[in-house]
Coordinates of C-alpha atoms in Angstrom, one line a residue:
M1 CA -51.1 10.5 18.8
N2 CA -54.1 10.0 16.5
K3 CA -54.1 7.5 13.7
K4 CA -53.1 10.0 11.0
E5 CA -50.2 11.3 13.0
E6 CA -49.1 7.7 13.8
F7 CA -49.3 6.8 10.1
K8 CA -47.3 9.9 9.0
T9 CA -44.7 9.3 11.7
N10 CA -44.2 5.6 11.5
G11 CA -45.4 4.7 8.0
L12 CA -47.8 2.1 9.6
V13 CA -50.9 2.1 11.6
K14 CA -53.4 -0.6 12.8
L15 CA -57.1 0.0 12.3
M16 CA -59.9 -1.8 14.2
F17 CA -63.2 -2.6 12.4
S18 CA -66.2 -4.8 12.4
N19 CA -65.1 -8.2 11.1
D20 CA -68.5 -8.9 9.7
A21 CA -67.9 -6.2 7.2
L22 CA -65.8 -8.7 5.2
S23 CA -68.8 -11.0 4.5
P24 CA -69.2 -9.9 0.9
L25 CA -65.5 -10.7 0.3
R26 CA -65.8 -14.1 2.0
Q27 CA -68.7 -14.8 -0.3
L28 CA -66.6 -13.8 -3.2
Y29 CA -64.0 -16.4 -2.2
Y30 CA -66.6 -19.1 -1.7
N31 CA -67.9 -18.3 -5.2
L32 CA -64.4 -18.7 -6.6
R33 CA -64.0 -22.0 -4.8
D34 CA -67.3 -23.3 -6.1
T35 CA -66.2 -22.6 -9.7
D36 CA -62.8 -24.2 -9.1
F37 CA -61.0 -20.9 -9.1
E38 CA -61.5 -20.3 -12.8
P39 CA -60.7 -16.7 -13.8
G40 CA -63.7 -14.8 -15.0
G41 CA -64.7 -11.3 -16.3
D42 CA -64.5 -9.8 -12.8
I43 CA -61.7 -11.6 -11.0
G44 CA -58.2 -12.3 -12.4
I45 CA -55.7 -14.8 -10.9
K46 CA -51.9 -14.4 -10.6
L47 CA -49.5 -16.9 -9.2
H48 CA -46.6 -16.2 -6.8
D49 CA -43.6 -14.1 -7.5
D50 CA -40.8 -16.4 -8.8
S51 CA -38.2 -14.4 -7.0
V52 CA -39.3 -16.0 -3.7
K53 CA -37.3 -19.3 -3.7
S54 CA -37.9 -22.4 -1.7
D55 CA -37.1 -26.1 -1.6
K56 CA -40.8 -26.6 -1.5
E57 CA -43.4 -25.5 -4.0
L58 CA -44.9 -22.2 -3.0
K59 CA -48.6 -22.3 -3.5
M60 CA -49.6 -18.7 -3.6
R61 CA -52.3 -16.9 -5.6
W62 CA -53.7 -13.4 -5.9
F63 CA -57.4 -13.1 -6.9
F64 CA -57.5 -9.5 -8.1
A65 CA -60.3 -7.1 -9.2
K66 CA -60.2 -6.7 -12.9
S67 CA -63.6 -5.0 -13.6
E68 CA -65.5 -2.0 -12.3
A69 CA -68.0 -4.3 -10.6
A70 CA -65.2 -6.1 -8.8
I71 CA -63.3 -3.1 -7.6
K72 CA -66.7 -1.6 -6.4
L73 CA -67.2 -4.6 -4.2
F74 CA -63.8 -4.1 -2.5
R75 CA -64.4 -0.3 -2.3
D76 CA -67.9 -0.8 -0.8
V77 CA -66.6 -3.0 1.9
L78 CA -63.9 -0.5 2.9
D79 CA -66.3 2.5 2.7
G80 CA -69.0 0.7 4.6
C81 CA -67.0 0.2 7.9
E82 CA -64.4 1.8 10.1
L83 CA -61.7 1.1 7.4
S84 CA -63.0 4.1 5.5
M85 CA -60.8 6.2 7.7
S86 CA -57.8 4.8 5.8
R87 CA -58.6 7.3 3.1
A88 CA -57.9 10.1 5.5
L89 CA -54.5 8.9 6.9
T90 CA -52.4 11.1 4.6
D91 CA -52.6 14.8 3.5
V92 CA -54.1 13.8 0.2
K93 CA -57.8 14.8 0.0
S94 CA -59.8 11.9 1.1
E95 CA -62.0 12.0 -2.1
N96 CA -58.7 11.6 -4.1
M97 CA -57.4 8.8 -2.0
R98 CA -59.1 5.9 -3.6
V99 CA -58.9 2.1 -3.8
V100 CA -57.1 1.6 -7.1
Q101 CA -56.3 -2.1 -6.8
A102 CA -57.7 -4.8 -4.5
N103 CA -57.3 -8.6 -4.2
I104 CA -57.5 -11.7 -2.0
I105 CA -54.2 -13.3 -1.3
E106 CA -54.1 -17.0 -0.8
V107 CA -51.2 -19.1 0.6
R108 CA -51.5 -22.8 1.0
G109 CA -49.0 -24.6 3.2
S110 CA -45.6 -23.1 4.2
Y111 CA -44.0 -19.8 3.2
P112 CA -40.2 -19.5 2.7
L113 CA -37.9 -16.6 3.5
G114 CA -39.3 -13.9 1.3
R115 CA -37.7 -10.8 -0.3
W116 CA -38.0 -7.3 1.2
H117 CA -39.9 -5.0 -1.2
S118 CA -42.3 -2.1 -1.4
D119 CA -45.6 -2.3 -3.4
M120 CA -46.0 1.0 -5.3
V121 CA -42.7 2.2 -6.7
D122 CA -42.3 4.9 -9.3
D123 CA -40.1 8.0 -9.7
K124 CA -43.2 10.2 -9.3
L125 CA -44.5 8.5 -6.2
F126 CA -43.3 9.7 -2.8
K127 CA -44.1 9.2 0.8
N128 CA -47.8 9.3 1.7
H129 CA -49.0 9.0 -1.9
C130 CA -50.3 5.5 -1.5
I131 CA -51.3 3.0 1.2
T132 CA -51.3 -0.8 1.3
M133 CA -53.9 -2.3 3.8
L134 CA -54.0 -5.9 4.8
T135 CA -56.4 -7.9 7.0
P136 CA -57.2 -11.6 7.4
L137 CA -60.3 -12.8 5.5
F138 CA -60.6 -15.7 7.9
T139 CA -58.9 -16.3 11.3
V140 CA -55.1 -16.8 11.0
E141 CA -53.8 -19.5 13.2
D142 CA -50.9 -18.7 15.6
H143 CA -48.4 -20.7 13.7
I144 CA -49.0 -18.9 10.4
G145 CA -46.7 -16.0 9.7
G146 CA -47.6 -12.4 9.8
L147 CA -46.2 -9.3 8.2
E148 CA -42.6 -8.1 8.7
T149 CA -41.8 -4.5 8.2
T150 CA -38.6 -2.6 8.7
S151 CA -37.8 1.0 9.6
T152 CA -34.6 0.8 7.5
P153 CA -34.9 3.3 4.6
R154 CA -35.9 1.9 1.2
D155 CA -32.6 2.5 -0.5
A156 CA -30.5 1.0 2.3
L157 CA -29.4 -2.6 2.4
D158 CA -29.7 -4.1 5.8
Y159 CA -33.4 -4.5 6.2
D160 CA -33.2 -7.3 8.7
T161 CA -31.7 -5.2 11.5
N162 CA -34.8 -3.1 12.2
A163 CA -37.4 -5.7 11.4
I164 CA -40.7 -5.9 13.3
T165 CA -43.3 -8.7 13.0
H166 CA -47.0 -7.8 13.0
K167 CA -49.4 -10.7 13.5
Y168 CA -52.8 -10.8 11.7
H169 CA -55.9 -10.6 13.9
D170 CA -59.6 -10.7 13.1
G171 CA -61.1 -7.2 12.9
E172 CA -57.7 -5.5 12.6
A173 CA -56.2 -4.1 9.4
I174 CA -52.6 -3.1 9.0
A175 CA -52.2 0.0 6.8
F176 CA -48.7 1.0 5.7
D177 CA -47.1 3.4 3.2
G178 CA -47.1 1.6 -0.1
T179 CA -44.0 3.3 -1.4
E180 CA -41.8 3.9 1.6
T181 CA -42.5 0.9 3.9
I182 CA -40.3 -2.1 3.1
H183 CA -42.0 -5.3 4.1
R184 CA -42.3 -9.1 3.4
T185 CA -44.3 -12.1 4.6
E186 CA -42.9 -13.7 7.7
K187 CA -41.4 -17.1 7.0
Y188 CA -43.4 -20.0 8.5
E189 CA -44.0 -23.8 8.4
A190 CA -47.4 -25.1 7.9
S191 CA -49.2 -28.3 6.7
N192 CA -50.6 -28.5 3.1
D193 CA -54.0 -28.2 4.6
D194 CA -53.3 -24.8 6.1
I195 CA -54.6 -21.8 4.1
R196 CA -53.8 -18.2 4.8
L197 CA -56.2 -15.7 3.2
L198 CA -55.7 -12.0 3.3
V199 CA -57.6 -9.1 1.9
C200 CA -55.4 -6.4 0.3
W201 CA -56.5 -2.9 -0.7
Q202 CA -54.1 -0.6 -2.5
L203 CA -55.1 3.1 -2.1
A204 CA -53.4 5.9 -3.9
D205 CA -53.6 9.6 -4.7
T206 CA -55.7 9.7 -7.9
A207 CA -55.1 13.3 -8.8
E208 CA -54.8 13.6 -12.6
E209 CA -51.0 14.0 -12.5
M210 CA -50.7 10.7 -10.7
H211 CA -52.6 8.6 -13.3
E212 CA -49.5 8.0 -15.5
P213 CA -47.3 6.6 -12.7
L214 CA -50.2 4.5 -11.4
F215 CA -50.9 3.0 -14.8
R216 CA -47.2 2.2 -15.1
I217 CA -47.3 0.3 -11.8
G218 CA -50.5 -1.5 -12.8
K219 CA -48.9 -2.6 -16.1
R220 CA -45.8 -3.9 -14.2
N221 CA -47.8 -5.7 -11.5
G222 CA -50.3 -7.2 -13.9
D223 CA -53.4 -5.7 -12.2
P224 CA -55.7 -3.1 -13.7
M225 CA -55.7 0.3 -12.1
F226 CA -59.0 2.0 -11.2
V227 CA -58.6 5.7 -10.7
G228 CA -62.3 6.8 -11.0
K229 CA -64.4 7.9 -8.0
H230 CA -65.9 5.6 -5.5
V231 CA -69.5 5.2 -6.4

């Protein structure tokens, strides 16, 4: 079974790539750190979803592309390595399957039991219209949680029964259906000094009729949507 068949059958596939390709995004994170993570014209900052409850403070932030220059950086990294094949995993024309949102996700310390969810939900979005792809920006230690997915359908209730855990590895990206695949962060305990950093690309069908639902999702999520061509 090739990668496209695997994705269409299972709603998830793992792609190997040169880990050095992430160097520009590592530099982006270093630059953010050097400026004390102040939001600027290119990168916005969001805090964690308050629906994830814990006895401990959850220290989670998204550093998201909010300009054409920023989204181009994330797009260029993807297009410049083996991850470019992610744009051909569905039946959408590869030139229309574009990175519409991208961010670096930072978690400091532990992560509590999270809520099951899917990323790109709209009445006009269906299976194989969008892809979420995650990979570690830096090596993830063994005690740090991975990604949990479930084969239980999105409108069902018992997601735990069919849950599978996917650990994050250097040079490996996990791509899954952004609408149909229900997922969450695996619960884990960590010290306050532990930092988990992931790169997340959101790809979607950018045909003209899809612009309206994508913009609705962007407004709800608080990230700009970029539907123009990769340049």
